[in-house]
mmCIF file of N, CA and C in Angstrom:
data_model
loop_
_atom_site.group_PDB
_atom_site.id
_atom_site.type_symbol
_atom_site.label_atom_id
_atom_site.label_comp_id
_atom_site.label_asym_id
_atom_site.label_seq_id
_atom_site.Cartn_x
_atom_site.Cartn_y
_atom_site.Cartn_z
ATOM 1 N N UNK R 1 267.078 11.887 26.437
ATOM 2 C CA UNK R 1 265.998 12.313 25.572
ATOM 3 C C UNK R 1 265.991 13.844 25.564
ATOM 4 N N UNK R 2 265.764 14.339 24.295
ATOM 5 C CA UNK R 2 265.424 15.601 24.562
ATOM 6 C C UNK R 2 264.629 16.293 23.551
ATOM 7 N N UNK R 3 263.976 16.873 24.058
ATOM 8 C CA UNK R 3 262.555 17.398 23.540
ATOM 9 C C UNK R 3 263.169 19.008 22.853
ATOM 10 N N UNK R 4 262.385 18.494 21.451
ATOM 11 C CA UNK R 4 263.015 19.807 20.659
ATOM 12 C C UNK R 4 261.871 20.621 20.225
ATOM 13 N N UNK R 5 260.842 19.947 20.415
ATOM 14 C CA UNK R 5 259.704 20.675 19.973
ATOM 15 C C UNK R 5 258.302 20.389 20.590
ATOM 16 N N UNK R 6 257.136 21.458 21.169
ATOM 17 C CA UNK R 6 256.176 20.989 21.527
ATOM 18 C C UNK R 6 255.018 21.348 20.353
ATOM 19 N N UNK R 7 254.197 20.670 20.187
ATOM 20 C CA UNK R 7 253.057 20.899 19.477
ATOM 21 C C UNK R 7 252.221 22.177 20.025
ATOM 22 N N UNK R 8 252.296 23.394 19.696
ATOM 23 C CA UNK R 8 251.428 24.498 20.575
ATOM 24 C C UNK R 8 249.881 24.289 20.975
ATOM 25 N N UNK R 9 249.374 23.378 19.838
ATOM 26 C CA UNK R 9 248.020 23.727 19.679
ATOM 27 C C UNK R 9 247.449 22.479 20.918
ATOM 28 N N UNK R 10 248.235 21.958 20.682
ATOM 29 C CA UNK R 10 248.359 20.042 22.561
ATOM 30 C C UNK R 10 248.251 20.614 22.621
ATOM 31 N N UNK R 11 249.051 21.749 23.376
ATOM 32 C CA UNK R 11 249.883 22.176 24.570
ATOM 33 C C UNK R 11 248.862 23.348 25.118
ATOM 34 N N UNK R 12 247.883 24.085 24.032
ATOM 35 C CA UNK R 12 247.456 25.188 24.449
ATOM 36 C C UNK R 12 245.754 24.583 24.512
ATOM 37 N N UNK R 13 245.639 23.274 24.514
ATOM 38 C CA UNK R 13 244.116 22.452 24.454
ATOM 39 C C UNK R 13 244.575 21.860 26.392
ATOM 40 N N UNK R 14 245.711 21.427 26.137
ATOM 41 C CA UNK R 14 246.114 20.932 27.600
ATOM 42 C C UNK R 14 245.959 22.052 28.786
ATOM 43 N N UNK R 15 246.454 22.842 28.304
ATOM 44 C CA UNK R 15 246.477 24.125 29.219
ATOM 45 C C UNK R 15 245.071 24.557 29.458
ATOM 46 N N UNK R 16 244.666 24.922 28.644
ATOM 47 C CA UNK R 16 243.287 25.401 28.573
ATOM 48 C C UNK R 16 242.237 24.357 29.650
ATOM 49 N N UNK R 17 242.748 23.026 29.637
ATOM 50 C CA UNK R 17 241.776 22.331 30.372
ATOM 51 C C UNK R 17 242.241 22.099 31.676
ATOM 52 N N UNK R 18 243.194 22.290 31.913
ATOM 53 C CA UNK R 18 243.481 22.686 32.917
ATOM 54 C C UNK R 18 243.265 23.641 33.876
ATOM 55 N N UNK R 19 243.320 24.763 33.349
ATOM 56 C CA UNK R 19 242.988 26.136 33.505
ATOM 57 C C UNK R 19 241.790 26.122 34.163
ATOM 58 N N UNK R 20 240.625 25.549 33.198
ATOM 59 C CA UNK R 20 239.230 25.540 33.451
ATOM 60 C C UNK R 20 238.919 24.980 34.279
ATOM 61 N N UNK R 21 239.730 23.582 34.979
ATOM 62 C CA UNK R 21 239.269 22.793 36.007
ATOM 63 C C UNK R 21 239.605 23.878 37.474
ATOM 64 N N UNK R 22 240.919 24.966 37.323
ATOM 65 C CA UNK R 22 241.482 25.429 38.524
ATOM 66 C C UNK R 22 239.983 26.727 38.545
ATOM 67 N N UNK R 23 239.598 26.998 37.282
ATOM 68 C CA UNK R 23 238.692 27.792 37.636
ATOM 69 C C UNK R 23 236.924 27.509 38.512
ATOM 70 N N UNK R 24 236.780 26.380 38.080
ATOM 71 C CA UNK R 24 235.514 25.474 38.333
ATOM 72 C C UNK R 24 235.995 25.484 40.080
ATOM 73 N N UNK R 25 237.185 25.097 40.657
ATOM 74 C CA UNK R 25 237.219 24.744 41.724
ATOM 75 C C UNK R 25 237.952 26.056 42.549
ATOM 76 N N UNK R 26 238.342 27.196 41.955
ATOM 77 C CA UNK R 26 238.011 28.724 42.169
ATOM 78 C C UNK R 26 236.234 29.586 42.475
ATOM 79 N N UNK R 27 235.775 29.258 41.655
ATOM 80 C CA UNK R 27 234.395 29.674 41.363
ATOM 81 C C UNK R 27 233.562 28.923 42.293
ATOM 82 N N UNK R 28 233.610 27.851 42.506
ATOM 83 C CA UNK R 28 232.790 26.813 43.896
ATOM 84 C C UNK R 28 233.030 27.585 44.865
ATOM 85 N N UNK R 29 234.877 28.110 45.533
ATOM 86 C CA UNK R 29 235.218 28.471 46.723
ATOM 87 C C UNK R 29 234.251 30.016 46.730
ATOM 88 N N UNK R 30 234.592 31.264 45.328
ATOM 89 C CA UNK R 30 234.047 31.831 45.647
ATOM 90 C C UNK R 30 232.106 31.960 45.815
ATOM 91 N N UNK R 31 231.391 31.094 45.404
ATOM 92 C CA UNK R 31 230.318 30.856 45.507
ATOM 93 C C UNK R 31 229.709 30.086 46.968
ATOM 94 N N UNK R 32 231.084 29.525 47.714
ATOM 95 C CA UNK R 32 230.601 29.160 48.810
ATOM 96 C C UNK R 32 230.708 30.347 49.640
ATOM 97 N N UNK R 33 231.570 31.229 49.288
ATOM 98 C CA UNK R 33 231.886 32.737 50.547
ATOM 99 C C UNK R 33 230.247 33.231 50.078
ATOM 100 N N UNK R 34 230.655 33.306 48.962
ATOM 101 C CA UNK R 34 228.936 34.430 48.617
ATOM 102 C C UNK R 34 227.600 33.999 49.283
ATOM 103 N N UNK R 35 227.663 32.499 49.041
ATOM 104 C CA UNK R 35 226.343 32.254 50.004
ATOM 105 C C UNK R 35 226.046 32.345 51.540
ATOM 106 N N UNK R 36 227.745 32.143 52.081
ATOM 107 C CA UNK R 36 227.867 32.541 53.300
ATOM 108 C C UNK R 36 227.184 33.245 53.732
ATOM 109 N N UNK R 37 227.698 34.976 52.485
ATOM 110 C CA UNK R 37 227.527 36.016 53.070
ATOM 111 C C UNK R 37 226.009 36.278 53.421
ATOM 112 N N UNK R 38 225.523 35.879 52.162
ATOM 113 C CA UNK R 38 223.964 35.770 52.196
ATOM 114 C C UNK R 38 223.194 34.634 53.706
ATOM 115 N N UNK R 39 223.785 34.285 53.407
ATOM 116 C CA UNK R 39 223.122 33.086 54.619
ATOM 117 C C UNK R 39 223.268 33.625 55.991
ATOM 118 N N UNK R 40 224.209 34.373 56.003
ATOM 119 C CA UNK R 40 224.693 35.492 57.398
ATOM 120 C C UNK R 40 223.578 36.474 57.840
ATOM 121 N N UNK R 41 223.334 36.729 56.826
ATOM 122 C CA UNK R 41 222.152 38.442 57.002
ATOM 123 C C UNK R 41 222.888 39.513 56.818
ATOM 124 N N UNK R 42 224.513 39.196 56.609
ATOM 125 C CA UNK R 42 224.688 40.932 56.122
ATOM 126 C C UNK R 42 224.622 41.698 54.708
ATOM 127 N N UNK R 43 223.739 40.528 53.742
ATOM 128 C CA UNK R 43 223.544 41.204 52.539
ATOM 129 C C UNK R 43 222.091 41.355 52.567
ATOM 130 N N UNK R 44 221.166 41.652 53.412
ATOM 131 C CA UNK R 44 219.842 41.897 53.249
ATOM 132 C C UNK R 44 219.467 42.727 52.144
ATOM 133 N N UNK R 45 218.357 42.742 51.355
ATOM 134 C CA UNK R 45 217.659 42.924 50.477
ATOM 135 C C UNK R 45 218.599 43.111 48.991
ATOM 136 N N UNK R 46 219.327 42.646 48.666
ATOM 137 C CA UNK R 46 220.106 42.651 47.740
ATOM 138 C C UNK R 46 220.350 41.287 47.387
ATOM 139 N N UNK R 47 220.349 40.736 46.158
ATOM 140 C CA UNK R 47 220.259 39.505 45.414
ATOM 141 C C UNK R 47 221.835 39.466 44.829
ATOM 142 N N UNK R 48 222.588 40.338 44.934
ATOM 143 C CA UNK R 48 223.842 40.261 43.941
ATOM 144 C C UNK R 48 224.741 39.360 44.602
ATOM 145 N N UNK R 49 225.121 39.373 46.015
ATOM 146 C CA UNK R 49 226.139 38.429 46.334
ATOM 147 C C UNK R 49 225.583 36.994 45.699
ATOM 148 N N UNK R 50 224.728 36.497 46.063
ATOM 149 C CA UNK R 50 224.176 35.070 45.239
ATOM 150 C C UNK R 50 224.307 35.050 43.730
ATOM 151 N N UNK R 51 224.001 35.986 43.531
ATOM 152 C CA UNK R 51 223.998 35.834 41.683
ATOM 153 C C UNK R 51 225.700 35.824 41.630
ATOM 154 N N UNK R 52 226.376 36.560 42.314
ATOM 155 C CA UNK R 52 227.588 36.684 41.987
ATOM 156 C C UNK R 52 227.940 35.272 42.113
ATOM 157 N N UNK R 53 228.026 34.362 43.159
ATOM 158 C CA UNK R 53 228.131 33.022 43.577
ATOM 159 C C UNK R 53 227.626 32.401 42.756
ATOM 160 N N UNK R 54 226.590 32.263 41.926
ATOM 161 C CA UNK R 54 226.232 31.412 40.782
ATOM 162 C C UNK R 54 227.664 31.688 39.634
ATOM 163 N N UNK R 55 227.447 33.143 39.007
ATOM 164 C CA UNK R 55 228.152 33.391 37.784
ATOM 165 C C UNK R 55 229.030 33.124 37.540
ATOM 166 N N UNK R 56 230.025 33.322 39.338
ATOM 167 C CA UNK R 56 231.587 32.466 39.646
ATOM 168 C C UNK R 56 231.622 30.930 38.940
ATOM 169 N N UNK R 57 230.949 30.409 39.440
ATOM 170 C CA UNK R 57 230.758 28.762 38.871
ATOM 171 C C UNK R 57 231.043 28.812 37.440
ATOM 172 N N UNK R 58 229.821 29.549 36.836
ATOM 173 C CA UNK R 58 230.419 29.379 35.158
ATOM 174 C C UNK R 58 231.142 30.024 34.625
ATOM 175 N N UNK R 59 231.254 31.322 34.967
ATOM 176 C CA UNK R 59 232.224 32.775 34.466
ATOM 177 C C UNK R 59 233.722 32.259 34.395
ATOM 178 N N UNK R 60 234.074 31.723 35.799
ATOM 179 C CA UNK R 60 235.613 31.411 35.931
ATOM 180 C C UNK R 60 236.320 30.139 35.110
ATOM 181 N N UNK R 61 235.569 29.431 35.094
ATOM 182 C CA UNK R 61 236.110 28.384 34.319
ATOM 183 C C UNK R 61 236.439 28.703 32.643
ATOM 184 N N UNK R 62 235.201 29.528 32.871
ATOM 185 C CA UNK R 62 235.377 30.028 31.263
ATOM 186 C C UNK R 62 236.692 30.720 30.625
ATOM 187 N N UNK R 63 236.665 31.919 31.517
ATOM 188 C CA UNK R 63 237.501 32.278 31.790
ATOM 189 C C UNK R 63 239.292 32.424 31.684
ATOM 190 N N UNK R 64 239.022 31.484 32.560
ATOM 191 C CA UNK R 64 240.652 30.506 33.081
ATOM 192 C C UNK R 64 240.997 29.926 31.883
ATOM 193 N N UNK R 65 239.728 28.920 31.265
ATOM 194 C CA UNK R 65 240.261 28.436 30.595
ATOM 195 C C UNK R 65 241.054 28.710 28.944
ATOM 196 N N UNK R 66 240.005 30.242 28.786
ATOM 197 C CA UNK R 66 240.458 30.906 27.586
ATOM 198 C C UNK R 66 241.764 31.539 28.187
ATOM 199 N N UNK R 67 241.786 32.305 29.251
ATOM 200 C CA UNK R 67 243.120 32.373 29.181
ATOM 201 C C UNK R 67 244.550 31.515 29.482
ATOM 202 N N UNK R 68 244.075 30.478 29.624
ATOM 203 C CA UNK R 68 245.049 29.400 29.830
ATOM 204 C C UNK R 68 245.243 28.871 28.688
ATOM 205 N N UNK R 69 244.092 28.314 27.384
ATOM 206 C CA UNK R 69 244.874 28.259 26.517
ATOM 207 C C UNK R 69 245.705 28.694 25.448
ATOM 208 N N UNK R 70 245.450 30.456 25.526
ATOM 209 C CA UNK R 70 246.346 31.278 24.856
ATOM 210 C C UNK R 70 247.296 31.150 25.102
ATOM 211 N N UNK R 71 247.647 31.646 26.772
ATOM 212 C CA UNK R 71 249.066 31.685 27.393
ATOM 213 C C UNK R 71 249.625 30.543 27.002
ATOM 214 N N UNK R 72 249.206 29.086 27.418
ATOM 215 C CA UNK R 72 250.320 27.908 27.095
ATOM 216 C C UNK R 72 250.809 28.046 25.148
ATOM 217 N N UNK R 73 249.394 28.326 24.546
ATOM 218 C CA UNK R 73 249.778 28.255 22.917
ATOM 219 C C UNK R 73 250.852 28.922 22.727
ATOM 220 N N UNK R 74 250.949 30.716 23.409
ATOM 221 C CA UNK R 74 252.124 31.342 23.238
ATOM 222 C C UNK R 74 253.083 30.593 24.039
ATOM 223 N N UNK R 75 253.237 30.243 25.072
ATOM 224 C CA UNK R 75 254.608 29.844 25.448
ATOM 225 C C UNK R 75 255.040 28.364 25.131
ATOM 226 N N UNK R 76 254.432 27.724 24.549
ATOM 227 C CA UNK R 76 254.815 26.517 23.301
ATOM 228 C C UNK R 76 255.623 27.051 22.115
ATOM 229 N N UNK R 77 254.787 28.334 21.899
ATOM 230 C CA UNK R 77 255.452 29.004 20.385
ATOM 231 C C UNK R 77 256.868 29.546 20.967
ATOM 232 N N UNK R 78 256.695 30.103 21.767
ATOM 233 C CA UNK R 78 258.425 30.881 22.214
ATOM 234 C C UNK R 78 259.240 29.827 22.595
ATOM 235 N N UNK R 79 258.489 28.681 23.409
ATOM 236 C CA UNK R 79 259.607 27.292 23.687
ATOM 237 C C UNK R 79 259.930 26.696 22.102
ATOM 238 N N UNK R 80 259.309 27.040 21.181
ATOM 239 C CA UNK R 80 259.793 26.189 19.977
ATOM 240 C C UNK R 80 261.118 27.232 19.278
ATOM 241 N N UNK R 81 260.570 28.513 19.853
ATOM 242 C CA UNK R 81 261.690 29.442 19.058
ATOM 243 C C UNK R 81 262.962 29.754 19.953
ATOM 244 N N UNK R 82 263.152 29.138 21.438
ATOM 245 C CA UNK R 82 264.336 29.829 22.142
ATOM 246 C C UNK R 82 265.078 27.895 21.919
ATOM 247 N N UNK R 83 264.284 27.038 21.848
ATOM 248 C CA UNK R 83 264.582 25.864 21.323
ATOM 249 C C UNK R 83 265.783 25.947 20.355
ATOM 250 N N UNK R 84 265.890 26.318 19.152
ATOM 251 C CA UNK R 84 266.280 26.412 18.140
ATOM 252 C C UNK R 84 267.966 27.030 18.172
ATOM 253 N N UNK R 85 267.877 27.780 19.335
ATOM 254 C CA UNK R 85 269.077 28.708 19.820
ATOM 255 C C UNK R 85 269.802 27.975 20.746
ATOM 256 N N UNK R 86 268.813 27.269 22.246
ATOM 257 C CA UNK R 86 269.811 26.579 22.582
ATOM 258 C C UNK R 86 270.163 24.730 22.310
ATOM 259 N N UNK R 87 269.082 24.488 21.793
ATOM 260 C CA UNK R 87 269.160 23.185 21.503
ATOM 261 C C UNK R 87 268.062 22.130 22.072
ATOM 262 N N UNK R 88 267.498 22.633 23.235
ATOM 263 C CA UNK R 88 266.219 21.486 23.581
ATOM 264 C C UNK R 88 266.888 21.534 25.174
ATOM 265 N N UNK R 89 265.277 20.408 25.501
ATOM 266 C CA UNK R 89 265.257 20.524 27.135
ATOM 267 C C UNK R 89 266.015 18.968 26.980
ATOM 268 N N UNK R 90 266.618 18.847 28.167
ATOM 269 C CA UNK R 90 267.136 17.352 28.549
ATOM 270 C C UNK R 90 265.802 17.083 29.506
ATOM 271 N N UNK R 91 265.931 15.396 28.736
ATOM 272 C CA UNK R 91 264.579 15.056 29.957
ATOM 273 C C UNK R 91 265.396 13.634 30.383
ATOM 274 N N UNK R 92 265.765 13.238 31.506
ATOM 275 C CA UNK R 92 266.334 11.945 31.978
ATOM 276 C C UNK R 92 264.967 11.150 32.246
ATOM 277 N N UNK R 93 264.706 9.683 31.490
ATOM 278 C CA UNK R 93 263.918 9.047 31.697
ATOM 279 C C UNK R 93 264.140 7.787 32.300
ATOM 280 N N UNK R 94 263.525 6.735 33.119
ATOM 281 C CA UNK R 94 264.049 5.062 33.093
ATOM 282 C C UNK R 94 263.163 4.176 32.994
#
């Protein structure tokens, strides 16, 4: 089998959701340090490490995911155009 062409716009909806899930579970890790820090006492009277730990949660996914589905859209588009030159990927299936 061999694959001569990917659909960019899959490929850059696939990516993209992908992206967003690595960011969601990026943004948790950094929101668990932030509360740490807060929960520690070495951020006394300052609210930003927590807010930062919230924003992570939604900011990153967002994020990730816009830039994940650009990047895959472009590199669908360049796999369709270096395609053309050498001929396609071999995929062995059974």
């Amino acid at each position: 089998m061999v694959i001569r062409r990917v659909g960019p716009l899959s490929c850059g909806k696939v990516g993209g959701i992908l992206y967003a899930i690595l960011g969601l579970i990026f943004g948790a890790g950094m929101s668990l340090v932030s509360w740490l820090h807060v929960a520690s006492g070495e951020a006394e009277g300052t609210g930003v490490p927590a807010l930062f730990g919230v924003a992570a949660v939604v900011l990153l996914p967002i994020f990730y995911g816009a830039v994940g589905f650009v990047g895959s859209l472009l590199m669908a588009a360049l796999y369709n155009g270096v395609v053309r030159l050498v001929g396609g990927l071999t995929v062995e299936v059974e």
